[in-house]
């Protein structure tokens, strides 16, 4: 405050020296910078070199009177605050001066306290006016900035080569770029403001969109805008032959409230074609290799049988290793062929009514010998007496649960426990869980292990042989049956694979 007072400049114009000096003294003590003039002309001259914030003018002066000086001051500086000093006789003139814009008047004779109050009030008004002006200027600047920012973002979005669309919490399109319109073969005018789900009626996409837009059905918060979390994706087919990968992110404001979603679309048609060519190639090669390899395997088995008595231990060992390796190759080829078939969509040929309890029990019984060889306990637990009947290909079911249980045996140490539970979900679907107390899988691998050839390599699993194709086969089959597979596992905690299938 003292600093502001010091900065405030006041001009006192009065022909009476006593009043000039008195006012200068009082205001000087309040910390203001005070200049004085004995007549109007001097005042104007002084103002040319030194502008002031406030002027205190005597109304009655020889030569230029206070009224005229007031007008001249206003012409020079519109914002100057003027206080009139006047005797009782000229009070009407003072009122006239106020009408013309003087801020206040002080009748003569006046007490120092009166002067102090009036000047302090004028000072406060000046301060508020300047503050308001500064705020106004700041606001105008912010609006200009915002406007520039908005048009800059719009220009960038429009120019983006990647298809992009933004939705609000209702899932309606609020922003889209030309690449989006082109990628999805749309008419911009026909889709603006429409619900994105009606523009792209793919069920997987709609589900992702709903979760992203308003967090609905996402209690785990998997779809919130955590930059570290991987953005959810969904594959789409447009016009029958174009493949797009939609990748979305929820838009969350600073109060953690869903504002909508931003989704980008990448054209993956060429990748898809390449993938298909690769699958066809792998399938062809695998098919060609299978017969000769099986023959070699059988011949090795025969040689081993016939030579066991005559040959050295070394030869025997080498032959056994060769037979083991060919066996590994044959199972790899079998997995590759299964996977190709699943990817081509030709898996479940032999659809029939299956009693899942009986089928699962027989798989458990079959694999019990393998578990027993590792001193493991493998049990079958039926959680419900009456289980629903499945309409499915029994071979596909055997492959799903055979793979999961075989994995549980493989990745659980000697003496471990594996439990196969069968029951139903609250909405009546079949639920099978394969739970083990083995090595467990760190959450960061939970997605990758369902990818082809992916194997977790750590101290526990390094020496366990496998192809990395078991879980992709399982996932492909479960997806093909419109089911779900979920993994709950962590290192040292064991693993629970839950498969839910529609009945
Ligand atoms: P494979 O068993 O032939 O390596 P899979 O696709 O069946 O291939 O499994 C992929 C990886 O997932 C395995 O290499 C293993 O690291 C991990 N895994 C699968 N099941 C389990 C389990 N029950 N416990 C621990 N790790 C597992």
Short mmCIF file of C-alpha atoms and ligand atoms in Angstrom, two decimals:
data_model
loop_
_atom_site.label_atom_id
_atom_site.label_comp_id
_atom_site.label_asym_id
_atom_site.label_seq_id
_atom_site.Cartn_x
_atom_site.Cartn_y
_atom_site.Cartn_z
CA UNK A 1 0.00 0.00 0.00
CA UNK A 2 2.81 2.42 0.96
CA UNK A 3 4.40 1.64 -2.39
CA UNK A 4 1.17 2.47 -4.23
CA UNK A 5 0.84 5.76 -2.28
CA UNK A 6 4.39 6.73 -3.17
CA UNK A 7 3.64 6.04 -6.82
CA UNK A 8 0.49 8.18 -6.79
CA UNK A 9 1.14 11.73 -7.98
CA UNK A 10 -1.11 14.59 -6.91
CA UNK A 11 -1.22 18.15 -8.24
CA UNK A 12 -2.58 20.88 -5.99
CA UNK A 13 -3.67 24.12 -7.73
CA UNK A 14 -4.71 27.00 -5.46
CA UNK A 15 -3.92 30.69 -5.50
CA UNK A 16 -3.82 30.75 -1.67
CA UNK A 17 -0.32 29.78 -0.59
CA UNK A 18 -1.44 28.65 2.90
CA UNK A 19 -3.88 26.16 1.46
CA UNK A 20 -1.34 24.93 -1.11
CA UNK A 21 1.29 24.40 1.55
CA UNK A 22 -1.16 22.88 4.02
CA UNK A 23 -2.49 20.37 1.48
CA UNK A 24 1.04 19.52 0.34
CA UNK A 25 2.07 18.85 3.93
CA UNK A 26 -0.93 16.66 4.77
CA UNK A 27 -0.69 14.59 1.60
CA UNK A 28 3.10 14.43 1.72
CA UNK A 29 2.77 12.84 5.16
CA UNK A 30 0.41 10.25 3.71
CA UNK A 31 3.22 9.21 1.37
CA UNK A 32 1.97 10.79 -1.86
CA UNK A 33 4.15 12.71 -4.33
CA UNK A 34 2.69 16.21 -4.35
CA UNK A 35 3.25 19.00 -6.91
CA UNK A 36 1.77 22.49 -6.50
CA UNK A 37 0.82 25.36 -8.80
CA UNK A 38 -0.55 28.81 -7.96
CA UNK A 39 -2.57 29.21 -11.17
CA UNK A 40 -4.10 27.25 -14.02
CA UNK A 41 -1.46 28.12 -16.62
CA UNK A 42 1.38 26.93 -14.34
CA UNK A 43 -0.52 23.73 -13.70
CA UNK A 44 -0.90 23.00 -17.42
CA UNK A 45 2.76 23.73 -18.04
CA UNK A 46 3.82 21.39 -15.24
CA UNK A 47 1.58 18.63 -16.55
CA UNK A 48 3.30 18.74 -19.94
CA UNK A 49 6.47 17.35 -18.36
CA UNK A 50 5.04 15.46 -15.41
CA UNK A 51 1.63 13.80 -15.66
CA UNK A 52 -0.28 13.21 -12.41
CA UNK A 53 -2.97 10.79 -11.27
CA UNK A 54 -5.05 13.16 -9.22
CA UNK A 55 -5.60 16.96 -9.24
CA UNK A 56 -7.01 19.05 -6.42
CA UNK A 57 -8.25 22.36 -7.85
CA UNK A 58 -9.48 25.51 -6.23
CA UNK A 59 -12.57 26.68 -8.05
CA UNK A 60 -12.06 30.37 -7.58
CA UNK A 61 -8.73 31.54 -8.95
CA UNK A 62 -7.70 34.70 -10.78
CA UNK A 63 -7.21 34.16 -14.53
CA UNK A 64 -8.13 30.63 -15.51
CA UNK A 65 -10.65 29.44 -12.92
CA UNK A 66 -11.02 25.90 -11.61
CA UNK A 67 -13.88 25.05 -13.99
CA UNK A 68 -11.88 25.91 -17.05
CA UNK A 69 -8.76 24.20 -15.73
CA UNK A 70 -10.84 21.10 -15.02
CA UNK A 71 -11.96 21.02 -18.65
CA UNK A 72 -8.41 21.54 -19.96
CA UNK A 73 -7.10 18.78 -17.69
CA UNK A 74 -9.74 16.40 -18.96
CA UNK A 75 -8.80 17.17 -22.54
CA UNK A 76 -5.21 16.32 -21.69
CA UNK A 77 -5.94 13.19 -19.68
CA UNK A 78 -9.34 11.51 -19.64
CA UNK A 79 -8.52 9.33 -16.66
CA UNK A 80 -7.28 12.01 -14.31
CA UNK A 81 -9.21 12.23 -11.05
CA UNK A 82 -10.19 15.75 -10.09
CA UNK A 83 -11.23 16.96 -6.65
CA UNK A 84 -12.61 20.48 -6.38
CA UNK A 85 -11.92 22.77 -3.40
CA UNK A 86 -14.58 25.38 -3.04
CA UNK A 87 -16.01 28.01 -0.70
CA UNK A 88 -19.70 27.74 0.28
CA UNK A 89 -20.61 30.55 -2.12
CA UNK A 90 -19.69 28.47 -5.20
CA UNK A 91 -21.21 25.18 -4.18
CA UNK A 92 -23.53 25.20 -7.24
CA UNK A 93 -20.51 25.53 -9.49
CA UNK A 94 -18.90 22.63 -7.64
CA UNK A 95 -21.97 20.53 -8.32
CA UNK A 96 -21.74 21.55 -11.97
CA UNK A 97 -18.07 20.49 -11.98
CA UNK A 98 -19.07 17.10 -10.54
CA UNK A 99 -21.64 16.75 -13.30
CA UNK A 100 -18.85 17.29 -15.77
CA UNK A 101 -16.80 14.55 -14.26
CA UNK A 102 -15.05 15.85 -11.13
CA UNK A 103 -14.78 13.01 -8.62
CA UNK A 104 -15.55 14.90 -5.39
CA UNK A 105 -15.45 18.29 -3.77
CA UNK A 106 -14.19 19.67 -0.48
CA UNK A 107 -15.84 22.82 0.91
CA UNK A 108 -13.57 25.42 2.44
CA UNK A 109 -12.53 25.68 5.22
CA UNK A 110 -11.78 21.99 5.69
CA UNK A 111 -10.21 19.84 8.35
CA UNK A 112 -7.05 17.82 7.42
CA UNK A 113 -8.99 14.63 8.24
CA UNK A 114 -11.66 15.51 5.66
CA UNK A 115 -8.98 16.00 2.99
CA UNK A 116 -7.32 12.71 3.94
CA UNK A 117 -10.62 10.80 3.68
CA UNK A 118 -11.54 12.28 0.28
CA UNK A 119 -8.05 11.67 -1.19
CA UNK A 120 -7.87 8.14 0.23
CA UNK A 121 -11.26 7.40 -1.34
CA UNK A 122 -10.13 8.81 -4.68
CA UNK A 123 -6.99 6.74 -4.44
CA UNK A 124 -9.04 3.59 -3.80
CA UNK A 125 -11.25 4.35 -6.80
CA UNK A 126 -8.17 4.81 -8.96
CA UNK A 127 -6.73 1.54 -7.73
CA UNK A 128 -9.97 -0.35 -8.46
CA UNK A 129 -10.29 1.24 -11.92
CA UNK A 130 -6.75 0.28 -12.81
CA UNK A 131 -7.23 -3.24 -11.47
CA UNK A 132 -10.42 -3.61 -13.51
CA UNK A 133 -8.60 -2.34 -16.61
CA UNK A 134 -5.76 -4.79 -16.06
CA UNK A 135 -8.21 -7.66 -15.63
CA UNK A 136 -10.09 -6.61 -18.74
CA UNK A 137 -6.84 -6.53 -20.72
CA UNK A 138 -5.82 -9.92 -19.34
CA UNK A 139 -9.22 -11.38 -20.25
CA UNK A 140 -9.05 -9.99 -23.76
CA UNK A 141 -5.57 -11.45 -24.15
CA UNK A 142 -6.66 -14.88 -22.86
CA UNK A 143 -9.58 -14.92 -25.28
CA UNK A 144 -7.31 -14.03 -28.16
CA UNK A 145 -4.87 -16.76 -27.07
CA UNK A 146 -7.69 -19.26 -26.77
CA UNK A 147 -9.02 -18.38 -30.18
CA UNK A 148 -5.59 -18.76 -31.74
CA UNK A 149 -5.01 -22.03 -29.86
CA UNK A 150 -8.39 -23.37 -30.97
CA UNK A 151 -7.85 -22.61 -34.62
CA UNK A 152 -4.31 -23.96 -34.42
CA UNK A 153 -5.53 -27.28 -32.95
CA UNK A 154 -8.29 -27.46 -35.56
CA UNK A 155 -5.80 -26.88 -38.37
CA UNK A 156 -3.49 -29.59 -37.00
CA UNK A 157 -6.36 -32.06 -36.58
CA UNK A 158 -7.59 -31.33 -40.12
CA UNK A 159 -4.11 -31.82 -41.54
CA UNK A 160 -3.39 -35.05 -39.63
CA UNK A 161 -2.79 -37.94 -42.04
CA UNK A 162 -4.17 -40.28 -39.36
CA UNK A 163 -7.94 -40.68 -39.19
CA UNK A 164 -9.16 -39.15 -35.94
CA UNK A 165 -12.56 -38.68 -34.31
CA UNK A 166 -13.52 -37.19 -30.95
CA UNK A 167 -16.76 -38.04 -29.14
CA UNK A 168 -18.54 -36.61 -26.09
CA UNK A 169 -19.85 -38.66 -23.14
CA UNK A 170 -22.97 -39.51 -25.14
CA UNK A 171 -20.72 -41.05 -27.80
CA UNK A 172 -21.66 -38.35 -30.34
CA UNK A 173 -19.12 -37.08 -32.86
CA UNK A 174 -17.87 -33.63 -31.84
CA UNK A 175 -14.77 -33.44 -34.01
CA UNK A 176 -13.46 -35.45 -36.95
CA UNK A 177 -10.87 -34.91 -39.63
CA UNK A 178 -10.98 -35.52 -43.41
CA UNK A 179 -8.75 -38.61 -43.03
CA UNK A 180 -11.43 -40.17 -40.79
CA UNK A 181 -14.20 -39.43 -43.29
CA UNK A 182 -12.11 -40.89 -46.11
CA UNK A 183 -10.86 -43.97 -44.22
CA UNK A 184 -14.36 -45.02 -43.27
CA UNK A 185 -15.90 -44.15 -46.66
CA UNK A 186 -18.32 -41.65 -45.07
CA UNK A 187 -20.10 -38.42 -46.01
CA UNK A 188 -19.05 -35.74 -43.52
CA UNK A 189 -22.39 -33.92 -43.55
CA UNK A 190 -24.23 -37.20 -42.96
CA UNK A 191 -22.33 -38.15 -39.82
CA UNK A 192 -21.50 -34.85 -38.04
CA UNK A 193 -23.06 -34.87 -34.55
CA UNK A 194 -24.29 -38.47 -34.99
CA UNK A 195 -23.59 -41.22 -32.48
CA UNK A 196 -20.33 -42.85 -33.52
CA UNK A 197 -21.78 -46.27 -32.63
CA UNK A 198 -24.44 -45.81 -35.31
CA UNK A 199 -21.79 -44.76 -37.84
CA UNK A 200 -19.59 -47.78 -37.01
CA UNK A 201 -22.02 -50.45 -35.81
CA UNK A 202 -19.36 -53.08 -35.02
CA UNK A 203 -20.20 -54.67 -31.65
CA UNK A 204 -16.60 -54.86 -30.37
CA UNK A 205 -16.01 -51.25 -31.38
CA UNK A 206 -19.26 -50.07 -29.75
CA UNK A 207 -18.30 -51.79 -26.52
CA UNK A 208 -14.88 -50.13 -26.53
CA UNK A 209 -16.45 -46.77 -27.38
CA UNK A 210 -18.98 -46.95 -24.56
CA UNK A 211 -16.30 -47.70 -22.01
CA UNK A 212 -14.03 -44.98 -23.35
CA UNK A 213 -16.71 -42.30 -23.61
CA UNK A 214 -18.20 -42.45 -20.15
CA UNK A 215 -16.31 -45.12 -18.21
CA UNK A 216 -19.48 -47.27 -18.21
CA UNK A 217 -18.87 -50.90 -17.31
CA UNK A 218 -15.27 -50.13 -16.48
CA UNK A 219 -15.01 -50.55 -12.74
CA UNK A 220 -11.37 -51.47 -13.01
CA UNK A 221 -10.69 -48.14 -14.68
CA UNK A 222 -8.84 -49.84 -17.55
CA UNK A 223 -10.14 -47.29 -20.01
CA UNK A 224 -9.31 -44.06 -18.20
CA UNK A 225 -6.78 -41.74 -19.74
CA UNK A 226 -3.72 -43.16 -18.08
CA UNK A 227 -0.94 -42.42 -20.51
CA UNK A 228 1.07 -45.33 -19.15
CA UNK A 229 -1.68 -47.85 -19.77
CA UNK A 230 -1.90 -49.28 -23.24
CA UNK A 231 -4.74 -47.74 -25.25
CA UNK A 232 -7.52 -50.24 -26.02
CA UNK A 233 -7.75 -51.34 -29.64
CA UNK A 234 -10.31 -52.92 -31.91
CA UNK A 235 -10.06 -54.28 -35.45
CA UNK A 236 -12.68 -53.23 -38.00
CA UNK A 237 -13.55 -54.28 -41.52
CA UNK A 238 -14.84 -51.48 -43.74
CA UNK A 239 -16.65 -52.09 -47.04
CA UNK A 240 -15.75 -55.76 -46.89
CA UNK A 241 -12.07 -55.46 -47.78
CA UNK A 242 -10.48 -52.63 -45.80
CA UNK A 243 -9.05 -53.45 -42.37
CA UNK A 244 -8.70 -50.68 -39.78
CA UNK A 245 -7.20 -50.73 -36.32
CA UNK A 246 -9.11 -48.38 -33.99
CA UNK A 247 -7.14 -47.20 -30.99
CA UNK A 248 -8.90 -45.12 -28.36
CA UNK A 249 -8.21 -43.10 -25.28
CA UNK A 250 -10.67 -41.67 -22.77
CA UNK A 251 -10.60 -37.90 -22.35
CA UNK A 252 -10.55 -37.16 -18.62
CA UNK A 253 -10.64 -33.66 -17.15
CA UNK A 254 -8.62 -32.43 -14.17
CA UNK A 255 -11.41 -33.58 -11.78
CA UNK A 256 -11.13 -37.12 -13.13
CA UNK A 257 -14.45 -36.92 -14.94
CA UNK A 258 -14.97 -38.53 -18.35
CA UNK A 259 -15.41 -35.90 -21.06
CA UNK A 260 -15.53 -38.29 -24.00
CA UNK A 261 -13.07 -40.20 -26.13
CA UNK A 262 -10.53 -39.68 -28.87
CA UNK A 263 -10.10 -42.49 -31.37
CA UNK A 264 -7.61 -42.93 -34.18
CA UNK A 265 -7.84 -45.40 -37.06
CA UNK A 266 -4.86 -46.96 -38.83
CA UNK A 267 -5.25 -48.77 -42.13
CA UNK A 268 -3.83 -52.27 -41.58
CA UNK A 269 -5.09 -53.88 -44.79
CA UNK A 270 -1.61 -54.50 -46.19
CA UNK A 271 -0.45 -55.94 -42.86
CA UNK A 272 -3.46 -58.20 -42.83
CA UNK A 273 -2.74 -59.41 -46.36
CA UNK A 274 0.86 -60.05 -45.44
CA UNK A 275 -0.27 -61.92 -42.37
CA UNK A 276 -2.60 -64.01 -44.45
CA UNK A 277 0.15 -64.80 -46.97
CA UNK A 278 2.45 -65.73 -44.12
CA UNK A 279 -0.16 -68.00 -42.57
CA UNK A 280 -0.79 -69.69 -45.91
CA UNK A 281 2.93 -70.17 -46.41
CA UNK A 282 3.41 -71.58 -42.92
CA UNK A 283 0.44 -73.88 -43.38
CA UNK A 284 1.80 -75.13 -46.70
CA UNK A 285 5.32 -75.73 -45.41
CA UNK A 286 4.01 -77.39 -42.25
CA UNK A 287 1.79 -79.64 -44.27
CA UNK A 288 4.67 -80.66 -46.57
CA UNK A 289 6.98 -81.36 -43.63
CA UNK A 290 4.60 -83.35 -41.51
CA UNK A 291 4.61 -86.64 -43.44
CA UNK A 292 8.39 -86.99 -43.93
CA UNK A 293 9.01 -86.01 -40.32
CA UNK A 294 6.50 -88.53 -39.04
CA UNK A 295 8.21 -91.18 -41.16
CA UNK A 296 11.63 -90.26 -39.75
CA UNK A 297 10.18 -90.37 -36.24
CA UNK A 298 8.72 -93.83 -36.77
CA UNK A 299 11.91 -95.10 -38.39
CA UNK A 300 13.98 -93.79 -35.49
CA UNK A 301 11.67 -95.57 -33.07
CA UNK A 302 12.15 -98.83 -35.04
CA UNK A 303 15.94 -98.44 -35.19
CA UNK A 304 16.00 -97.74 -31.46
CA UNK A 305 14.00 -100.90 -30.75
CA UNK A 306 16.20 -103.11 -32.91
CA UNK A 307 19.61 -101.74 -31.94
CA UNK A 308 19.22 -101.39 -28.21
CA UNK A 309 21.08 -104.64 -27.50
CA UNK A 310 24.04 -104.28 -29.90
CA UNK A 311 24.91 -100.60 -30.03
CA UNK A 312 26.84 -98.52 -27.54
CA UNK A 313 25.13 -96.35 -24.93
CA UNK A 314 26.33 -93.29 -26.85
CA UNK A 315 24.55 -94.34 -30.05
CA UNK A 316 21.44 -95.14 -28.11
CA UNK A 317 21.51 -91.69 -26.48
CA UNK A 318 21.97 -89.93 -29.81
CA UNK A 319 19.10 -91.84 -31.39
CA UNK A 320 16.84 -91.05 -28.45
CA UNK A 321 17.70 -87.34 -28.70
CA UNK A 322 16.95 -87.41 -32.44
CA UNK A 323 13.60 -89.08 -31.78
CA UNK A 324 12.75 -86.51 -29.09
CA UNK A 325 13.61 -83.66 -31.45
CA UNK A 326 11.51 -85.05 -34.27
CA UNK A 327 8.67 -85.47 -31.81
CA UNK A 328 9.06 -81.78 -30.85
CA UNK A 329 9.01 -80.78 -34.52
CA UNK A 330 5.92 -82.85 -35.21
CA UNK A 331 4.05 -81.22 -32.34
CA UNK A 332 5.18 -77.77 -33.52
CA UNK A 333 3.87 -78.56 -36.99
CA UNK A 334 0.62 -79.85 -35.50
CA UNK A 335 0.23 -76.58 -33.53
CA UNK A 336 1.01 -74.48 -36.62
CA UNK A 337 -1.55 -76.33 -38.69
CA UNK A 338 -4.16 -76.01 -35.92
CA UNK A 339 -3.48 -72.29 -35.69
CA UNK A 340 -3.75 -71.81 -39.46
CA UNK A 341 -7.05 -73.62 -39.45
CA UNK A 342 -8.35 -71.51 -36.56
CA UNK A 343 -7.23 -68.29 -38.22
CA UNK A 344 -8.88 -69.30 -41.47
CA UNK A 345 -12.08 -69.75 -39.44
CA UNK A 346 -12.39 -73.44 -40.23
CA UNK A 347 -12.19 -75.00 -36.81
CA UNK A 348 -15.45 -76.11 -35.46
CA UNK A 349 -16.69 -78.53 -38.14
CA UNK A 350 -18.14 -81.13 -35.93
CA UNK A 351 -20.66 -79.20 -33.86
CA UNK A 352 -22.66 -81.45 -31.55
CA UNK A 353 -24.23 -81.51 -28.11
CA UNK A 354 -21.44 -81.99 -25.58
CA UNK A 355 -21.68 -82.71 -21.86
CA UNK A 356 -18.83 -80.49 -20.67
CA UNK A 357 -18.49 -82.21 -17.27
CA UNK A 358 -17.85 -85.64 -18.76
CA UNK A 359 -15.47 -84.25 -21.39
CA UNK A 360 -13.42 -82.30 -18.86
CA UNK A 361 -13.29 -85.22 -16.47
CA UNK A 362 -11.87 -87.47 -19.18
CA UNK A 363 -9.20 -84.88 -20.08
CA UNK A 364 -8.22 -84.63 -16.41
CA UNK A 365 -8.05 -88.43 -16.13
CA UNK A 366 -5.92 -88.62 -19.26
CA UNK A 367 -3.46 -85.99 -18.03
CA UNK A 368 -3.33 -87.37 -14.49
CA UNK A 369 -0.47 -89.65 -15.44
CA UNK A 370 1.60 -86.65 -16.55
CA UNK A 371 0.83 -84.80 -13.31
CA UNK A 372 1.62 -87.91 -11.26
CA UNK A 373 5.05 -88.12 -12.92
CA UNK A 374 5.76 -84.74 -11.28
CA UNK A 375 4.11 -85.75 -8.00
CA UNK A 376 1.43 -83.17 -8.63
CA UNK A 377 -2.18 -83.39 -7.51
CA UNK A 378 -4.55 -82.81 -10.42
CA UNK A 379 -8.19 -82.71 -9.35
CA UNK A 380 -11.52 -82.20 -11.04
CA UNK A 381 -14.13 -80.19 -9.14
CA UNK A 382 -17.69 -79.84 -10.34
CA UNK A 383 -19.20 -76.82 -8.62
CA UNK A 384 -22.76 -77.53 -9.78
CA UNK A 385 -24.70 -80.77 -10.13
CA UNK A 386 -26.46 -79.86 -13.34
CA UNK A 387 -24.23 -78.34 -15.98
CA UNK A 388 -25.56 -76.86 -19.22
CA UNK A 389 -25.04 -78.75 -22.46
CA UNK A 390 -22.69 -77.11 -24.95
CA UNK A 391 -23.19 -77.02 -28.68
CA UNK A 392 -19.58 -77.27 -29.77
CA UNK A 393 -16.89 -79.25 -31.53
CA UNK A 394 -15.54 -81.68 -28.88
CA UNK A 395 -12.09 -81.57 -30.53
CA UNK A 396 -11.96 -77.81 -30.05
CA UNK A 397 -12.94 -78.16 -26.38
CA UNK A 398 -10.31 -80.86 -25.88
CA UNK A 399 -7.73 -78.60 -27.43
CA UNK A 400 -8.69 -75.63 -25.20
CA UNK A 401 -8.71 -77.45 -21.88
CA UNK A 402 -5.97 -79.94 -22.81
CA UNK A 403 -3.61 -77.04 -23.53
CA UNK A 404 -4.52 -75.15 -20.35
CA UNK A 405 -4.13 -78.19 -18.10
CA UNK A 406 -0.90 -79.27 -19.84
CA UNK A 407 0.47 -75.75 -19.27
CA UNK A 408 -0.56 -75.88 -15.60
CA UNK A 409 1.38 -79.16 -15.25
CA UNK A 410 4.40 -77.80 -17.15
CA UNK A 411 4.65 -74.51 -15.28
CA UNK A 412 4.02 -75.87 -11.77
CA UNK A 413 6.97 -77.39 -9.90
CA UNK A 414 7.11 -80.97 -8.56
CA UNK A 415 4.53 -81.66 -5.85
CA UNK A 416 2.27 -78.74 -6.89
CA UNK A 417 -1.49 -78.66 -7.03
CA UNK A 418 -3.73 -78.15 -10.05
CA UNK A 419 -7.46 -77.83 -9.79
CA UNK A 420 -9.91 -77.89 -12.69
CA UNK A 421 -13.25 -76.34 -11.65
CA UNK A 422 -16.40 -76.37 -13.70
CA UNK A 423 -19.55 -74.38 -13.03
CA UNK A 424 -21.63 -71.55 -14.46
CA UNK A 425 -21.55 -67.77 -14.37
CA UNK A 426 -24.37 -65.69 -12.85
CA UNK A 427 -25.87 -65.31 -16.35
CA UNK A 428 -25.83 -69.06 -16.98
CA UNK A 429 -22.76 -69.44 -19.21
CA UNK A 430 -20.34 -72.31 -18.72
CA UNK A 431 -17.31 -71.38 -16.61
CA UNK A 432 -14.18 -73.50 -16.44
CA UNK A 433 -11.18 -72.57 -14.33
CA UNK A 434 -7.75 -74.16 -14.50
CA UNK A 435 -5.95 -73.10 -11.33
CA UNK A 436 -2.41 -74.00 -10.34
CA UNK A 437 -0.04 -72.98 -7.56
CA UNK A 438 2.94 -72.89 -9.94
CA UNK A 439 5.39 -70.24 -11.08
CA UNK A 440 2.73 -67.67 -12.01
CA UNK A 441 2.97 -65.01 -14.73
CA UNK A 442 3.84 -61.36 -14.15
CA UNK A 443 0.94 -59.06 -15.22
CA UNK A 444 3.11 -57.39 -17.87
CA UNK A 445 3.10 -60.67 -19.85
CA UNK A 446 -0.65 -61.35 -19.54
CA UNK A 447 -1.40 -60.07 -23.05
CA UNK A 448 1.78 -61.21 -24.76
CA UNK A 449 1.48 -64.88 -23.82
CA UNK A 450 -1.58 -65.07 -26.08
CA UNK A 451 0.54 -63.97 -29.05
CA UNK A 452 2.08 -66.52 -31.40
CA UNK A 453 5.46 -67.93 -30.30
CA UNK A 454 5.59 -65.76 -27.17
CA UNK A 455 7.14 -67.60 -24.24
CA UNK A 456 8.11 -66.11 -20.87
CA UNK A 457 11.80 -66.74 -20.36
CA UNK A 458 12.82 -66.57 -16.72
CA UNK A 459 14.76 -68.78 -14.31
CA UNK A 460 11.72 -70.99 -13.75
CA UNK A 461 10.67 -71.52 -17.36
CA UNK A 462 13.98 -71.37 -19.27
CA UNK A 463 14.43 -75.16 -19.40
CA UNK A 464 10.82 -76.07 -20.13
CA UNK A 465 10.35 -76.83 -23.83
CA UNK A 466 7.33 -75.54 -25.71
CA UNK A 467 6.27 -73.89 -28.94
CA UNK A 468 4.59 -70.72 -27.67
CA UNK A 469 1.55 -71.67 -29.74
CA UNK A 470 -0.66 -73.31 -27.09
CA UNK A 471 -2.32 -70.18 -25.73
CA UNK A 472 -2.82 -68.55 -29.18
CA UNK A 473 -4.63 -71.76 -30.20
CA UNK A 474 -6.72 -71.66 -27.02
CA UNK A 475 -7.57 -67.98 -27.53
CA UNK A 476 -8.39 -68.49 -31.22
CA UNK A 477 -10.76 -71.34 -30.37
CA UNK A 478 -12.41 -69.51 -27.46
CA UNK A 479 -12.89 -66.38 -29.61
CA UNK A 480 -14.31 -68.54 -32.39
CA UNK A 481 -16.92 -69.82 -29.93
CA UNK A 482 -17.76 -66.24 -28.81
CA UNK A 483 -16.33 -67.03 -25.41
CA UNK A 484 -13.88 -65.22 -23.15
CA UNK A 485 -10.62 -66.16 -21.53
CA UNK A 486 -9.29 -64.27 -18.52
CA UNK A 487 -6.05 -64.74 -16.63
CA UNK A 488 -5.45 -64.00 -12.98
CA UNK A 489 -1.84 -64.58 -12.07
CA UNK A 490 1.33 -63.14 -10.63
CA UNK A 491 4.82 -64.43 -10.06
CA UNK A 492 4.88 -66.87 -7.14
CA UNK A 493 1.10 -66.73 -6.75
CA UNK A 494 0.13 -69.40 -9.28
CA UNK A 495 -2.24 -68.90 -12.21
CA UNK A 496 -5.96 -69.14 -12.78
CA UNK A 497 -7.14 -69.28 -16.40
CA UNK A 498 -10.91 -68.76 -16.58
CA UNK A 499 -12.78 -69.71 -19.74
CA UNK A 500 -16.39 -68.64 -20.14
CA UNK A 501 -18.39 -70.12 -23.01
CA UNK A 502 -21.93 -69.38 -24.19
CA UNK A 503 -24.28 -72.35 -23.95
P1 LIG B 1 4.24 -72.98 -24.49
O1 LIG B 1 3.67 -73.58 -23.26
O2 LIG B 1 4.38 -73.95 -25.59
O3 LIG B 1 5.46 -72.19 -24.24
P2 LIG B 1 1.86 -71.36 -24.55
O4 LIG B 1 1.34 -70.45 -25.61
O5 LIG B 1 0.96 -72.45 -24.10
O6 LIG B 1 3.22 -71.90 -25.08
O7 LIG B 1 2.24 -70.48 -23.29
C1 LIG B 1 2.99 -69.30 -23.46
C2 LIG B 1 3.76 -68.96 -22.21
O8 LIG B 1 2.87 -68.63 -21.16
C3 LIG B 1 4.56 -70.11 -21.67
O9 LIG B 1 5.82 -70.19 -22.29
C4 LIG B 1 4.67 -69.79 -20.19
O10 LIG B 1 5.75 -68.92 -19.98
C5 LIG B 1 3.39 -69.04 -19.91
N1 LIG B 1 2.38 -69.89 -19.24
C6 LIG B 1 1.32 -70.51 -19.82
N2 LIG B 1 0.58 -71.16 -18.89
C7 LIG B 1 1.18 -70.95 -17.72
C8 LIG B 1 0.89 -71.34 -16.35
N3 LIG B 1 -0.17 -72.10 -16.04
N4 LIG B 1 1.73 -70.93 -15.37
C9 LIG B 1 2.80 -70.15 -15.66
N5 LIG B 1 3.13 -69.76 -16.93
C10 LIG B 1 2.33 -70.15 -17.93
#
